[in-house]
Amino acid sequence: MQFYLAPMEGITGYIYRNAFYKIYGNIDRYFAPFIMSKKLNQKEIRDILPENNQGMELIPQILANRAEDFLAIAKAIESYGYKKVNLNLGCPSPTVTSRNRGSGFLALPKELDRFLEEIFEACPMEISIKTRIGLEDEEEWEGLLKIYEKYPLEELIVHPRLKTDQYKPGTIHREAYKMAAEKSRHSLCYNGDIKDRETYQEFISDFPDTKKVMLGRGLLKKPWLIKKLKGGTEDPVLYKEELKAFHDELLAGYVDYMSGDQNTLYKMKELWAYLGTSFTNPDKYMKKIRKSQRLSEYKIWTDHLFREQELIL
Ligand SMILES: Cc1cc2nc3c(=O)[nH]c(=O)nc-3n(C[C@H](O)[C@H](O)[C@H](O)COP(=O)(O)O)c2cc1C
């Protein structure tokens, strides 16, 4: 099985990816959060600069619904040496979908088809797609899949939810993924709600032919997850030491990159919303971490947490 890191805007930027690579290093492909401006801004450039992504295979992602925009962004990305790019057809955020981008573009299959025809015709890079299965009805998926079949996708990453499902638990459409697994000629990658050994085992027993999975929130909550899925030793002491090393690496990365405690703390607090769920008795510590206004205070409370509580593996 190959494991991919899902792109997660605001979280899995290059600082996160580098810390992950250094401590865990078990990701086959890293996906950068989406780029949508034709002229890449400084933050977007820094995120994909090869010197900021050494040793890992990084696939930049584009969010666009006009071929002209896609091609301009792809050209800029290519100038940094990339040969592959991913198209985002999954983002469910209203600010994106209201302008018919991300999963909003799935509502316009004819326009989507024309867009794909143009970009596959003109773009010299290999293009993969990360998609949801429709806007509001599972019936939409068959038609979308037929469109994808027309083009030489580098791979097709399927998050089998509708736009209207957002991220609600229990909304994975297994039948839709099954249709892709049975009918698609593309190399498939599955994405969605793999968060522990049980959900992973269930997936591989249902879909033994899928050889690639993309993990998002499951890894944010349990950065050791892939090790566990690969059947590595489950030593809680080792896992905690590694997690502390990962945390410290990430913190150092943000301190280096951000100006002032507040910005660093904002980033770290965002992560704790996920990581906190993997500790025993987290509430008291999460409250203190959330309230921390200075790094010194934050460090005291994270040290307490690591010392006094255990991981829920
Ligand atoms: C905070 C956050 C930001 C995300 N940003 C992106 C993004 O930039 N591009 C994208 O294709 N998907 C994005 N996603 C969706 C994830 O890549 C992934 O498809 C989704 O979380 C389902 O996988 P999971 O259940 O393993 O988390 C984001 C998800 C979250 C929670």
Tab-separated table of C-alpha atoms and ligand atoms in Angstrom:
chain	number	residue	atom	x	y	z
A	1	MET	CA	0.000	0.000	0.000
A	2	GLN	CA	1.144	3.520	-0.737
A	3	PHE	CA	0.209	6.260	1.706
A	4	TYR	CA	-0.417	9.859	0.677
A	5	LEU	CA	-0.698	12.921	2.882
A	6	ALA	CA	-3.901	14.820	2.057
A	7	PRO	CA	-3.574	18.514	1.293
A	8	MET	CA	-5.048	20.498	4.176
A	9	GLU	CA	-5.101	24.237	3.696
A	10	GLY	CA	-3.668	26.140	6.648
A	11	ILE	CA	-2.189	23.001	8.223
A	12	THR	CA	-0.095	20.812	5.920
A	13	GLY	CA	2.149	23.539	4.538
A	14	TYR	CA	5.859	22.892	4.084
A	15	ILE	CA	6.700	23.362	7.754
A	16	TYR	CA	4.273	20.605	8.741
A	17	ARG	CA	5.411	18.388	5.876
A	18	ASN	CA	9.096	18.789	6.750
A	19	ALA	CA	8.521	17.974	10.406
A	20	PHE	CA	6.507	14.934	9.367
A	21	TYR	CA	9.145	13.812	6.891
A	22	LYS	CA	11.921	14.179	9.443
A	23	ILE	CA	10.240	12.289	12.276
A	24	TYR	CA	7.956	9.776	10.551
A	25	GLY	CA	9.033	9.831	6.908
A	26	ASN	CA	6.580	7.158	5.816
A	27	ILE	CA	4.586	9.115	3.250
A	28	ASP	CA	4.890	8.143	-0.408
A	29	ARG	CA	3.411	11.369	-1.768
A	30	TYR	CA	2.755	14.716	-0.161
A	31	PHE	CA	0.084	16.991	-1.637
A	32	ALA	CA	0.386	20.738	-1.178
A	33	PRO	CA	-2.757	22.727	-0.306
A	34	PHE	CA	-4.414	24.360	-3.303
A	35	ILE	CA	-3.104	27.327	-5.252
A	36	MET	CA	-5.697	29.532	-6.911
A	37	SER	CA	-3.982	32.768	-7.874
A	38	LYS	CA	-2.577	33.026	-11.379
A	39	LYS	CA	0.342	34.954	-10.026
A	40	LEU	CA	1.587	32.840	-7.144
A	41	ASN	CA	1.984	34.831	-3.941
A	42	GLN	CA	5.036	34.597	-1.683
A	43	LYS	CA	3.388	32.110	0.665
A	44	GLU	CA	2.429	29.810	-2.212
A	45	ILE	CA	5.902	30.033	-3.731
A	46	ARG	CA	7.601	29.276	-0.411
A	47	ASP	CA	5.319	26.291	0.040
A	48	ILE	CA	6.397	24.593	-3.171
A	49	LEU	CA	10.012	25.774	-3.502
A	50	PRO	CA	12.097	22.630	-4.058
A	51	GLU	CA	14.575	23.678	-1.359
A	52	ASN	CA	11.710	23.721	1.141
A	53	ASN	CA	10.594	20.227	0.156
A	54	GLN	CA	13.781	18.227	-0.052
A	55	GLY	CA	13.621	14.459	-0.119
A	56	MET	CA	9.861	14.173	-0.545
A	57	GLU	CA	7.689	13.753	-3.589
A	58	LEU	CA	5.440	16.795	-3.556
A	59	ILE	CA	2.440	17.273	-5.829
A	60	PRO	CA	1.194	20.870	-5.993
A	61	GLN	CA	-2.556	21.332	-6.335
A	62	ILE	CA	-4.559	23.801	-8.421
A	63	LEU	CA	-8.061	25.099	-7.760
A	64	ALA	CA	-9.502	26.590	-10.952
A	65	ASN	CA	-12.489	26.366	-13.280
A	66	ARG	CA	-11.125	28.245	-16.273
A	67	ALA	CA	-8.608	26.471	-18.472
A	68	GLU	CA	-6.689	29.698	-18.935
A	69	ASP	CA	-6.234	30.064	-15.165
A	70	PHE	CA	-5.286	26.426	-14.689
A	71	LEU	CA	-2.697	26.603	-17.448
A	72	ALA	CA	-1.166	29.812	-16.102
A	73	ILE	CA	-0.839	28.362	-12.595
A	74	ALA	CA	0.494	25.058	-13.961
A	75	LYS	CA	3.118	26.947	-15.952
A	76	ALA	CA	4.252	28.818	-12.859
A	77	ILE	CA	4.419	25.549	-10.905
A	78	GLU	CA	6.327	23.860	-13.719
A	79	SER	CA	8.938	26.607	-13.599
A	80	TYR	CA	9.964	25.247	-10.175
A	81	GLY	CA	10.732	21.887	-11.745
A	82	TYR	CA	7.466	20.029	-11.129
A	83	LYS	CA	6.239	17.515	-13.696
A	84	LYS	CA	2.951	16.594	-12.015
A	85	VAL	CA	0.056	18.634	-10.755
A	86	ASN	CA	-3.275	17.851	-9.090
A	87	LEU	CA	-6.659	19.419	-9.811
A	88	ASN	CA	-8.935	20.096	-6.832
A	89	LEU	CA	-12.532	19.058	-7.538
A	90	GLY	CA	-13.359	18.351	-3.932
A	91	CYS	CA	-13.252	21.483	-1.815
A	92	PRO	CA	-16.737	21.951	-0.253
A	93	SER	CA	-16.143	25.376	1.293
A	94	PRO	CA	-18.940	27.815	0.301
A	95	THR	CA	-16.505	30.585	-0.665
A	96	VAL	CA	-14.998	28.190	-3.220
A	97	THR	CA	-18.095	26.329	-4.433
A	98	SER	CA	-20.237	29.455	-4.830
A	99	ARG	CA	-17.873	30.391	-7.644
A	100	ASN	CA	-18.189	26.917	-9.186
A	101	ARG	CA	-14.776	25.799	-8.107
A	102	GLY	CA	-13.691	22.740	-6.139
A	103	SER	CA	-16.686	20.433	-5.673
A	104	GLY	CA	-18.860	23.311	-6.963
A	105	PHE	CA	-17.510	22.599	-10.457
A	106	LEU	CA	-19.115	19.125	-10.320
A	107	ALA	CA	-22.494	20.834	-10.777
A	108	LEU	CA	-21.498	21.784	-14.325
A	109	PRO	CA	-20.480	18.534	-16.041
A	110	LYS	CA	-20.503	19.971	-19.573
A	111	GLU	CA	-18.284	22.881	-18.589
A	112	LEU	CA	-16.071	20.523	-16.599
A	113	ASP	CA	-15.675	18.260	-19.630
A	114	ARG	CA	-14.710	21.196	-21.848
A	115	PHE	CA	-12.294	22.477	-19.217
A	116	LEU	CA	-10.615	19.058	-18.970
A	117	GLU	CA	-10.393	18.797	-22.741
A	118	GLU	CA	-8.602	22.134	-22.887
A	119	ILE	CA	-6.172	21.514	-20.063
A	120	PHE	CA	-5.267	17.994	-21.176
A	121	GLU	CA	-4.718	19.339	-24.677
A	122	ALA	CA	-2.470	22.214	-23.657
A	123	CYS	CA	-0.748	21.324	-20.384
A	124	PRO	CA	2.630	19.603	-20.685
A	125	MET	CA	2.451	18.345	-17.092
A	126	GLU	CA	0.880	15.096	-15.907
A	127	ILE	CA	-2.451	15.884	-14.299
A	128	SER	CA	-4.196	13.971	-11.532
A	129	ILE	CA	-7.620	14.741	-10.087
A	130	LYS	CA	-8.836	14.756	-6.491
A	131	THR	CA	-12.613	14.657	-6.530
A	132	ARG	CA	-15.785	14.283	-4.539
A	133	ILE	CA	-18.553	12.230	-6.153
A	134	GLY	CA	-21.043	14.992	-6.872
A	135	LEU	CA	-22.923	17.924	-5.518
A	136	GLU	CA	-25.969	16.557	-3.752
A	137	ASP	CA	-26.921	13.199	-5.234
A	138	GLU	CA	-24.949	9.974	-5.579
A	139	GLU	CA	-26.559	9.503	-9.012
A	140	GLU	CA	-24.279	12.244	-10.343
A	141	TRP	CA	-21.189	10.084	-9.912
A	142	GLU	CA	-21.630	7.762	-12.881
A	143	GLY	CA	-21.709	10.694	-15.305
A	144	LEU	CA	-18.702	12.353	-13.695
A	145	LEU	CA	-16.744	9.127	-13.796
A	146	LYS	CA	-17.521	8.798	-17.515
A	147	ILE	CA	-16.055	12.254	-18.064
A	148	TYR	CA	-12.899	11.366	-16.135
A	149	GLU	CA	-12.544	8.195	-18.220
A	150	LYS	CA	-12.022	10.306	-21.344
A	151	TYR	CA	-8.760	11.824	-20.157
A	152	PRO	CA	-5.329	10.374	-19.404
A	153	LEU	CA	-5.292	11.156	-15.693
A	154	GLU	CA	-2.058	10.483	-13.881
A	155	GLU	CA	-4.269	9.164	-11.080
A	156	LEU	CA	-7.766	9.645	-9.720
A	157	ILE	CA	-8.124	10.333	-6.016
A	158	VAL	CA	-11.693	9.765	-4.858
A	159	HIS	CA	-13.147	11.154	-1.644
A	160	PRO	CA	-16.573	9.510	-1.912
A	161	ARG	CA	-18.646	12.262	-0.376
A	162	LEU	CA	-21.002	14.760	-1.952
A	163	LYS	CA	-20.429	18.470	-1.619
A	164	THR	CA	-23.500	18.657	0.616
A	165	ASP	CA	-22.049	15.993	2.932
A	166	GLN	CA	-19.293	18.446	3.907
A	167	TYR	CA	-17.326	16.361	6.465
A	168	LYS	CA	-20.288	14.873	8.319
A	169	PRO	CA	-19.505	11.520	9.930
A	170	GLY	CA	-21.166	8.523	8.324
A	171	THR	CA	-21.509	10.123	4.885
A	172	ILE	CA	-18.954	8.048	2.971
A	173	HIS	CA	-20.608	6.581	-0.159
A	174	ARG	CA	-18.949	3.174	-0.409
A	175	GLU	CA	-21.048	2.183	-3.435
A	176	ALA	CA	-19.737	5.143	-5.395
A	177	TYR	CA	-16.157	4.143	-4.703
A	178	LYS	CA	-17.062	0.575	-5.651
A	179	MET	CA	-18.303	1.820	-9.009
A	180	ALA	CA	-14.970	3.542	-9.627
A	181	ALA	CA	-13.024	0.464	-8.497
A	182	GLU	CA	-14.996	-1.721	-10.899
A	183	LYS	CA	-15.318	0.569	-13.895
A	184	SER	CA	-12.467	3.036	-13.992
A	185	ARG	CA	-9.361	2.505	-16.077
A	186	HIS	CA	-7.505	5.006	-13.931
A	187	SER	CA	-5.046	4.318	-11.173
A	188	LEU	CA	-7.204	4.946	-8.096
A	189	CYS	CA	-6.407	6.373	-4.715
A	190	TYR	CA	-9.009	6.248	-1.947
A	191	ASN	CA	-9.488	9.112	0.498
A	192	GLY	CA	-11.886	9.586	3.397
A	193	ASP	CA	-12.258	8.734	7.084
A	194	ILE	CA	-9.408	6.257	7.431
A	195	LYS	CA	-8.561	7.002	11.005
A	196	ASP	CA	-7.457	3.785	12.709
A	197	ARG	CA	-6.629	0.149	12.076
A	198	GLU	CA	-10.302	-0.865	11.990
A	199	THR	CA	-11.345	1.607	9.297
A	200	TYR	CA	-8.228	0.720	7.299
A	201	GLN	CA	-8.773	-3.050	7.562
A	202	GLU	CA	-12.383	-2.659	6.580
A	203	PHE	CA	-11.350	-0.663	3.538
A	204	ILE	CA	-8.676	-3.082	2.324
A	205	SER	CA	-10.910	-6.077	2.794
A	206	ASP	CA	-13.639	-4.395	0.705
A	207	PHE	CA	-11.214	-3.069	-1.925
A	208	PRO	CA	-8.167	-5.339	-2.105
A	209	ASP	CA	-7.181	-3.945	-5.519
A	210	THR	CA	-6.764	-0.358	-4.355
A	211	LYS	CA	-3.087	0.189	-3.687
A	212	LYS	CA	-3.089	3.845	-2.638
A	213	VAL	CA	-4.819	5.628	0.212
A	214	MET	CA	-4.686	9.285	1.146
A	215	LEU	CA	-4.898	10.181	4.825
A	216	GLY	CA	-5.917	13.560	6.204
A	217	ARG	CA	-7.484	14.170	9.583
A	218	GLY	CA	-6.567	10.672	10.760
A	219	LEU	CA	-2.899	11.626	10.503
A	220	LEU	CA	-3.427	15.017	12.122
A	221	LYS	CA	-4.914	13.206	15.110
A	222	LYS	CA	-2.475	10.303	15.118
A	223	PRO	CA	0.727	11.138	13.236
A	224	TRP	CA	1.967	7.600	14.031
A	225	LEU	CA	-1.021	6.080	12.196
A	226	ILE	CA	0.829	4.787	9.121
A	227	LYS	CA	3.363	3.005	11.302
A	228	LYS	CA	0.485	1.311	13.036
A	229	LEU	CA	-1.283	0.420	9.795
A	230	LYS	CA	1.934	-1.122	8.520
A	231	GLY	CA	1.949	-3.371	11.565
A	232	GLY	CA	4.877	-1.722	13.352
A	233	THR	CA	5.464	-2.300	17.049
A	234	GLU	CA	2.955	-0.565	19.231
A	235	ASP	CA	5.217	0.757	21.900
A	236	PRO	CA	3.338	3.583	23.629
A	237	VAL	CA	6.544	5.018	25.084
A	238	LEU	CA	8.231	5.150	21.700
A	239	TYR	CA	5.136	6.605	20.039
A	240	LYS	CA	4.964	9.327	22.654
A	241	GLU	CA	8.652	10.157	22.315
A	242	GLU	CA	8.253	10.393	18.563
A	243	LEU	CA	5.192	12.561	18.886
A	244	LYS	CA	7.035	14.905	21.239
A	245	ALA	CA	9.908	15.096	18.755
A	246	PHE	CA	7.435	15.829	15.956
A	247	HIS	CA	5.708	18.485	18.042
A	248	ASP	CA	9.006	20.158	18.956
A	249	GLU	CA	10.194	20.088	15.350
A	250	LEU	CA	6.951	21.656	14.174
A	251	LEU	CA	7.030	24.298	16.870
A	252	ALA	CA	10.636	25.172	16.037
A	253	GLY	CA	9.662	25.407	12.358
A	254	TYR	CA	6.864	27.878	13.074
A	255	VAL	CA	8.958	29.905	15.519
A	256	ASP	CA	11.571	30.249	12.792
A	257	TYR	CA	9.093	31.187	10.109
A	258	MET	CA	6.488	33.294	11.923
A	259	SER	CA	6.911	36.655	13.519
A	260	GLY	CA	5.797	36.797	17.149
A	261	ASP	CA	4.334	34.297	19.581
A	262	GLN	CA	0.746	34.899	18.494
A	263	ASN	CA	1.120	33.584	14.951
A	264	THR	CA	3.019	30.504	16.072
A	265	LEU	CA	0.490	29.842	18.796
A	266	TYR	CA	-2.362	30.167	16.332
A	267	LYS	CA	-0.839	27.435	14.175
A	268	MET	CA	-0.095	25.136	17.089
A	269	LYS	CA	-3.536	25.583	18.646
A	270	GLU	CA	-5.134	24.670	15.323
A	271	LEU	CA	-3.205	21.426	15.363
A	272	TRP	CA	-4.098	20.636	18.963
A	273	ALA	CA	-7.770	20.603	17.989
A	274	TYR	CA	-6.866	17.324	16.246
A	275	LEU	CA	-3.939	16.035	18.304
A	276	GLY	CA	-5.694	16.650	21.618
A	277	THR	CA	-8.230	13.911	20.871
A	278	SER	CA	-5.469	11.290	21.007
A	279	PHE	CA	-4.511	11.915	24.650
A	280	THR	CA	-6.177	10.586	27.767
A	281	ASN	CA	-8.020	13.257	29.819
A	282	PRO	CA	-7.198	16.119	27.456
A	283	ASP	CA	-9.764	18.744	28.534
A	284	LYS	CA	-7.842	20.571	31.258
A	285	TYR	CA	-4.700	20.758	29.108
A	286	MET	CA	-6.528	21.812	25.950
A	287	LYS	CA	-8.150	24.659	27.834
A	288	LYS	CA	-4.758	25.866	29.072
A	289	ILE	CA	-3.187	25.468	25.650
A	290	ARG	CA	-6.037	27.365	23.995
A	291	LYS	CA	-5.728	30.169	26.540
A	292	SER	CA	-1.938	30.500	26.265
A	293	GLN	CA	-0.886	33.932	25.081
A	294	ARG	CA	2.839	33.322	25.232
A	295	LEU	CA	5.051	30.529	24.029
A	296	SER	CA	6.532	30.067	27.497
A	297	GLU	CA	3.060	29.392	28.897
A	298	TYR	CA	2.194	27.113	25.985
A	299	LYS	CA	5.353	25.067	26.510
A	300	ILE	CA	4.614	24.558	30.195
A	301	TRP	CA	1.184	23.105	29.411
A	302	THR	CA	2.259	20.914	26.525
A	303	ASP	CA	5.107	19.573	28.699
A	304	HIS	CA	2.590	18.784	31.442
A	305	LEU	CA	0.374	16.994	28.960
A	306	PHE	CA	3.168	14.876	27.522
A	307	ARG	CA	4.413	13.997	31.014
A	308	GLU	CA	1.113	13.301	32.707
A	309	GLN	CA	-1.124	11.732	30.072
A	310	GLU	CA	-0.951	8.774	27.724
A	311	LEU	CA	-1.614	8.413	24.042
A	312	ILE	CA	-4.727	6.646	22.871
A	313	LEU	CA	-3.128	4.581	20.149
B	1	LIG	C1	-8.619	21.887	7.362
B	1	LIG	C2	-8.746	21.170	6.046
B	1	LIG	C3	-8.196	21.744	4.905
B	1	LIG	C4	-8.301	21.086	3.658
B	1	LIG	N1	-7.698	21.629	2.548
B	1	LIG	C5	-7.742	20.947	1.354
B	1	LIG	C6	-7.043	21.416	0.194
B	1	LIG	O1	-6.342	22.434	0.201
B	1	LIG	N2	-7.161	20.679	-0.944
B	1	LIG	C7	-7.897	19.517	-1.005
B	1	LIG	O2	-7.966	18.873	-2.049
B	1	LIG	N3	-8.537	19.046	0.088
B	1	LIG	C8	-8.463	19.722	1.253
B	1	LIG	N4	-9.073	19.192	2.356
B	1	LIG	C9	-9.708	17.853	2.263
B	1	LIG	C10	-8.701	16.744	2.624
B	1	LIG	O3	-7.614	16.746	1.719
B	1	LIG	C11	-9.377	15.354	2.598
B	1	LIG	O4	-9.899	15.139	1.315
B	1	LIG	C12	-10.502	15.237	3.615
B	1	LIG	O5	-10.103	15.724	4.879
B	1	LIG	C13	-10.971	13.773	3.746
B	1	LIG	O6	-9.922	12.931	4.157
B	1	LIG	P1	-9.750	12.459	5.710
B	1	LIG	O7	-11.056	11.863	6.130
B	1	LIG	O8	-8.630	11.477	5.673
B	1	LIG	O9	-9.451	13.697	6.488
B	1	LIG	C14	-8.995	19.844	3.579
B	1	LIG	C15	-9.550	19.284	4.742
B	1	LIG	C16	-9.433	19.923	5.966
B	1	LIG	C17	-10.030	19.271	7.197
